[in-house]
Coordinates of C-alpha atoms in Angstrom, one line a residue:
M6 CA -28.0 -182.0 104.9
K7 CA -24.5 -181.0 106.3
M8 CA -23.8 -177.3 106.3
L9 CA -20.6 -175.4 107.5
C10 CA -20.9 -171.9 108.8
I11 CA -18.0 -169.7 109.6
D12 CA -18.2 -166.5 111.7
G13 CA -16.8 -163.1 111.0
G14 CA -13.9 -161.7 113.2
G15 CA -11.2 -160.3 111.2
I16 CA -7.9 -161.8 111.9
R17 CA -9.4 -164.0 114.4
G18 CA -10.4 -166.1 111.5
V19 CA -7.0 -167.8 112.1
F20 CA -8.8 -169.7 114.8
A21 CA -11.4 -171.3 112.5
L22 CA -8.7 -171.9 110.0
A23 CA -6.6 -173.8 112.6
I24 CA -9.6 -176.0 113.2
L25 CA -10.5 -176.7 109.5
Q26 CA -6.8 -177.5 108.8
E27 CA -6.8 -180.1 111.4
I28 CA -10.2 -181.5 110.0
E29 CA -8.8 -181.5 106.4
E30 CA -5.6 -183.4 107.4
R31 CA -7.7 -185.8 109.4
Y32 CA -10.0 -186.7 106.5
E33 CA -7.3 -186.2 104.0
C34 CA -9.6 -184.4 101.5
P35 CA -10.7 -180.9 100.8
I36 CA -13.2 -179.4 103.6
G37 CA -15.8 -178.7 100.9
E38 CA -16.2 -182.5 100.2
L39 CA -17.4 -183.0 103.7
F40 CA -20.4 -180.5 103.5
D41 CA -23.3 -179.9 101.2
V42 CA -23.5 -176.2 101.8
V43 CA -20.8 -173.8 103.0
A44 CA -21.6 -170.2 104.5
G45 CA -19.3 -167.5 105.9
T46 CA -19.4 -163.9 106.9
S47 CA -16.6 -161.3 106.6
T48 CA -13.5 -163.3 107.4
G49 CA -15.6 -166.3 107.3
A50 CA -16.6 -165.3 103.7
I51 CA -12.9 -165.4 102.7
I52 CA -12.6 -168.9 104.2
A53 CA -15.8 -170.1 102.7
A54 CA -15.0 -169.1 99.2
S55 CA -11.6 -170.6 99.6
I56 CA -13.2 -173.8 100.6
T57 CA -15.5 -173.7 97.5
L58 CA -12.5 -173.3 95.3
K59 CA -10.8 -176.3 97.0
K60 CA -7.9 -174.4 98.3
K61 CA -5.9 -176.0 101.2
M62 CA -6.7 -174.4 104.5
S63 CA -3.0 -174.5 105.5
D64 CA -2.4 -172.2 102.5
V65 CA -5.1 -169.8 103.5
L66 CA -3.7 -169.7 106.9
E67 CA -0.3 -168.8 105.4
D68 CA -2.1 -165.9 103.3
Y69 CA -3.7 -164.6 106.4
E70 CA -0.3 -164.3 108.1
K71 CA 1.4 -162.8 104.9
Y72 CA -1.3 -160.3 103.8
G73 CA -2.6 -159.4 107.2
K74 CA 0.6 -157.2 107.7
K75 CA -0.4 -155.2 104.6
I76 CA -4.1 -155.2 105.1
F77 CA -4.1 -153.8 108.6
V78 CA -1.9 -150.9 108.1
R79 CA -3.6 -147.8 109.6
Q80 CA -4.2 -144.6 107.5
T81 CA -5.6 -142.9 110.4
K82 CA -5.8 -143.5 114.1
V83 CA -9.3 -142.5 114.7
G84 CA -11.3 -142.8 111.7
L85 CA -13.3 -139.6 112.2
F86 CA -12.9 -138.3 108.5
K87 CA -11.9 -141.4 106.6
S88 CA -11.8 -145.2 107.3
V89 CA -9.2 -146.5 109.6
Y90 CA -7.9 -148.8 107.0
S91 CA -7.8 -148.6 103.1
D92 CA -9.2 -151.5 101.2
Q93 CA -6.4 -151.3 98.7
Y94 CA -4.7 -154.6 99.9
L95 CA -7.8 -156.4 101.0
R96 CA -9.0 -155.8 97.6
Q97 CA -5.6 -156.9 95.9
F98 CA -5.6 -160.0 98.2
L99 CA -9.1 -161.0 97.2
Q100 CA -8.6 -160.5 93.5
Q101 CA -5.4 -162.6 93.7
A102 CA -7.0 -165.4 95.7
F103 CA -10.1 -165.6 93.6
G104 CA -9.2 -164.4 90.1
D105 CA -12.0 -164.0 87.6
V106 CA -14.2 -166.5 89.1
S107 CA -17.9 -165.1 89.3
L108 CA -20.8 -166.5 91.4
A109 CA -22.1 -168.1 88.1
D110 CA -19.0 -170.2 88.0
I111 CA -19.6 -171.9 91.3
K112 CA -22.1 -174.8 91.3
E113 CA -21.7 -175.8 95.0
P114 CA -24.0 -174.0 97.4
L115 CA -22.1 -170.9 98.8
L116 CA -23.7 -168.3 101.0
I117 CA -22.1 -165.0 101.8
P118 CA -24.2 -162.5 103.9
A119 CA -23.5 -158.8 103.3
V120 CA -25.5 -155.4 103.8
D121 CA -27.0 -153.6 100.6
L122 CA -26.1 -150.1 102.2
T123 CA -27.7 -148.2 99.3
H124 CA -31.1 -149.8 99.9
G125 CA -30.7 -150.4 103.6
R126 CA -31.4 -154.1 103.6
P127 CA -29.7 -157.4 104.5
F128 CA -28.3 -159.3 101.5
V129 CA -27.1 -162.7 100.7
H130 CA -24.8 -163.4 97.8
R131 CA -25.5 -166.9 96.5
S132 CA -23.6 -169.2 94.1
N133 CA -25.2 -170.7 91.0
Y134 CA -27.0 -173.7 92.5
G135 CA -30.4 -172.6 91.5
S136 CA -31.7 -170.4 94.2
L137 CA -34.3 -168.1 92.9
E138 CA -33.4 -165.4 95.4
N139 CA -30.1 -164.7 93.8
S140 CA -30.6 -161.7 91.6
D141 CA -27.1 -161.2 90.1
L142 CA -24.8 -164.2 89.5
S143 CA -22.4 -162.0 87.4
V144 CA -20.8 -160.6 90.5
Q145 CA -17.2 -161.5 90.9
L146 CA -16.5 -163.9 93.8
W147 CA -13.9 -161.4 95.1
D148 CA -16.4 -158.6 95.0
A149 CA -19.0 -160.4 97.0
V150 CA -16.3 -161.4 99.6
L151 CA -15.1 -157.8 99.9
S152 CA -18.7 -156.6 100.4
S153 CA -19.0 -159.0 103.4
C154 CA -15.7 -157.8 104.8
S155 CA -16.3 -154.0 104.8
A156 CA -16.7 -153.3 108.4
P157 CA -18.0 -149.7 108.8
V158 CA -15.4 -147.2 110.1
Y159 CA -12.6 -149.6 109.6
F160 CA -13.0 -150.1 105.9
P161 CA -14.9 -148.1 103.1
P162 CA -18.1 -149.5 101.7
N163 CA -17.6 -151.7 98.6
K164 CA -19.2 -150.5 95.5
V165 CA -20.4 -153.6 93.8
K166 CA -20.3 -153.4 90.0
N167 CA -20.5 -149.6 90.5
K168 CA -24.2 -150.2 91.2
Y169 CA -24.7 -150.1 95.0
L170 CA -22.7 -149.8 98.2
S171 CA -22.2 -152.8 100.5
I172 CA -20.7 -153.3 104.0
D173 CA -20.1 -156.0 106.5
G174 CA -22.6 -158.8 106.7
G175 CA -21.6 -159.3 110.3
L176 CA -24.0 -156.5 111.2
W177 CA -27.0 -158.8 110.9
A178 CA -25.5 -162.3 110.4
N179 CA -22.0 -162.6 111.8
N180 CA -22.8 -166.2 112.6
P181 CA -24.5 -167.4 109.3
S182 CA -26.1 -170.3 110.8
L183 CA -29.6 -169.1 110.6
V184 CA -29.2 -168.0 107.1
C185 CA -28.4 -171.7 106.4
V186 CA -31.2 -173.0 108.4
T187 CA -33.6 -170.8 106.3
E188 CA -32.0 -171.7 103.0
A189 CA -32.2 -175.3 103.7
M190 CA -35.9 -175.1 104.7
D191 CA -36.9 -172.6 101.9
F192 CA -34.9 -173.7 99.0
F193 CA -33.9 -177.3 99.6
N194 CA -37.3 -178.2 101.4
K195 CA -35.5 -179.7 104.3
T196 CA -37.1 -180.0 107.8
L197 CA -35.1 -179.1 110.9
K198 CA -34.3 -182.7 111.6
D199 CA -32.7 -182.9 108.3
I200 CA -30.2 -180.1 108.9
K201 CA -26.9 -180.7 110.5
I202 CA -24.6 -177.5 111.0
V203 CA -21.0 -177.2 112.1
S204 CA -20.6 -173.8 113.2
L205 CA -17.2 -172.3 113.7
G206 CA -16.7 -169.1 115.8
T207 CA -13.7 -166.9 115.9
G208 CA -13.2 -166.9 119.6
Q209 CA -15.1 -165.3 122.4
Q210 CA -13.5 -162.1 123.6
N211 CA -13.6 -160.8 127.1
I212 CA -14.6 -157.2 126.1
D213 CA -14.0 -155.0 129.0
F214 CA -16.7 -152.4 129.8
T215 CA -15.6 -152.0 133.4
V216 CA -17.9 -150.1 135.7
D217 CA -16.4 -146.6 136.5
D218 CA -18.2 -143.8 138.0
K219 CA -16.1 -141.4 136.1
M220 CA -17.0 -142.8 132.7
D221 CA -19.3 -140.3 130.7
W222 CA -20.3 -143.0 128.2
G223 CA -19.3 -140.9 125.1
V224 CA -17.7 -142.0 121.9
K225 CA -14.3 -142.6 124.0
E226 CA -15.7 -145.3 126.0
W227 CA -17.6 -147.2 123.2
L228 CA -14.6 -147.0 120.7
S229 CA -11.9 -147.1 123.3
F230 CA -9.4 -144.4 122.4
Q231 CA -5.8 -145.2 123.7
F232 CA -3.9 -142.3 125.1
P233 CA -1.7 -140.6 124.3
S234 CA -1.4 -142.4 120.9
M235 CA -5.2 -141.7 120.1
K236 CA -5.4 -145.1 118.5
V237 CA -9.0 -146.2 118.5
T238 CA -9.9 -149.8 119.0
P239 CA -13.1 -151.4 117.6
K240 CA -14.7 -152.3 121.0
L241 CA -18.2 -151.5 120.1
L242 CA -18.0 -153.2 116.8
D243 CA -16.5 -156.4 118.4
L244 CA -19.2 -156.3 120.9
A245 CA -22.0 -156.1 118.2
L246 CA -20.3 -159.0 116.2
H247 CA -20.1 -161.0 119.3
L248 CA -23.8 -160.5 120.4
S249 CA -24.9 -161.4 116.8
S250 CA -22.9 -164.6 116.7
E251 CA -23.9 -165.7 120.3
S252 CA -27.7 -165.0 119.9
V253 CA -27.7 -166.9 116.6
S254 CA -25.9 -169.9 118.2
Y255 CA -28.4 -169.9 121.0
H256 CA -31.5 -170.0 118.7
C257 CA -29.8 -172.6 116.5
Q258 CA -29.0 -174.9 119.5
H259 CA -32.6 -174.8 120.5
L260 CA -33.9 -175.4 116.9
L261 CA -31.5 -178.1 115.9
G262 CA -30.5 -179.7 119.1
N263 CA -27.7 -182.3 118.6
N264 CA -27.7 -181.5 114.9
Y265 CA -25.9 -178.1 115.8
L266 CA -22.2 -178.3 116.7
R267 CA -20.6 -175.1 117.7
L268 CA -16.9 -174.8 118.0
N269 CA -15.6 -171.8 119.7
A270 CA -13.4 -170.9 122.6
E271 CA -13.1 -168.2 125.5
L272 CA -10.0 -166.1 124.7
G273 CA -9.6 -164.7 128.1
K274 CA -9.0 -161.1 126.8
E275 CA -9.7 -158.7 124.1
M276 CA -8.3 -159.7 121.0
S277 CA -9.6 -157.1 118.5
F278 CA -10.2 -158.2 114.8
D279 CA -7.1 -156.1 113.6
E280 CA -4.6 -157.2 116.2
L281 CA -2.1 -159.2 114.3
E282 CA 0.1 -160.1 117.3
Y283 CA -2.4 -162.6 118.5
I284 CA -2.1 -164.8 115.2
D285 CA 0.0 -167.6 117.0
E286 CA -2.0 -167.6 120.0
L287 CA -5.2 -167.9 118.0
K288 CA -3.8 -170.9 116.1
E289 CA -2.8 -172.6 119.4
I290 CA -6.3 -172.0 120.7
G291 CA -7.9 -173.4 117.6
N292 CA -5.7 -176.5 117.7
K293 CA -6.5 -177.0 121.4
V294 CA -10.3 -176.8 120.6
I295 CA -10.3 -179.4 117.8
K296 CA -8.2 -181.8 119.9
E297 CA -10.7 -181.5 122.8
K298 CA -13.6 -181.9 120.6
E299 CA -12.1 -184.4 118.0
N300 CA -14.5 -187.1 118.9
D301 CA -17.5 -184.8 118.5
V302 CA -16.5 -183.6 115.2
L303 CA -15.7 -187.0 113.8
A304 CA -18.9 -188.5 115.1
F305 CA -20.9 -185.5 113.6
L306 CA -19.2 -185.7 110.3
D307 CA -19.5 -189.5 110.1
K308 CA -23.3 -189.3 110.8
N309 CA -25.5 -190.2 107.7

């Protein structure tokens, strides 16, 4: 069973999209035809949902560049009294991208990790492939994706069908690979040797927490205020998402061995999930990674 897993990471999803675009062009078919299951968290959920609907990766990449400029417009610098960003344009983007499609309409296995904030538990939105764990297939696809994208402080929680609040799935499964391993074993009755995963990161930042005797380790160190603008950067959240992804990757590499192919790259500096000026650089890094790993990817995908 071949599974595709895509990390969260905001605008850094451009890195994963650049890789997927190259693979799609190489095989001359939609990405979804190369995998049995697709999973994505946060920005990865946008990409995974787009794959399920057979959208071209080049078109999704263009949408990131076009809509990112509207989505990441700050309504506050700090986020102390309201979220840093409104979800207005993100919601509009997702509604336009996915229309009236509900989870019930999607027969291909799609997994979207989120957090049920109202009840304080991890949650996975599943498409209509027969999983008994999915409790509500009537949820709209855009609603499920928005839930997985709602990063605390930066976006408000999403109220799913006016029933419960949901936030970013990256808080527990920024790399959804273990979610896929569990689903393969629990629902599809596969053993570890039957599971093959291509896992796409969104770039490994060099998140700087330089040792400084003058640091008091209050909010300003963890959320990194920029003076004199007082703009806050998501350093702590980026660190949490990074640690979540890398720990999952470590476990999956030990569980699956050569059946786990992780495509990621050191970015060499901080590239926060809301920094649009890095889009072109992220595309270049993604293109470099797929060129370097092309033989590995082709061999992996061509395996029975």
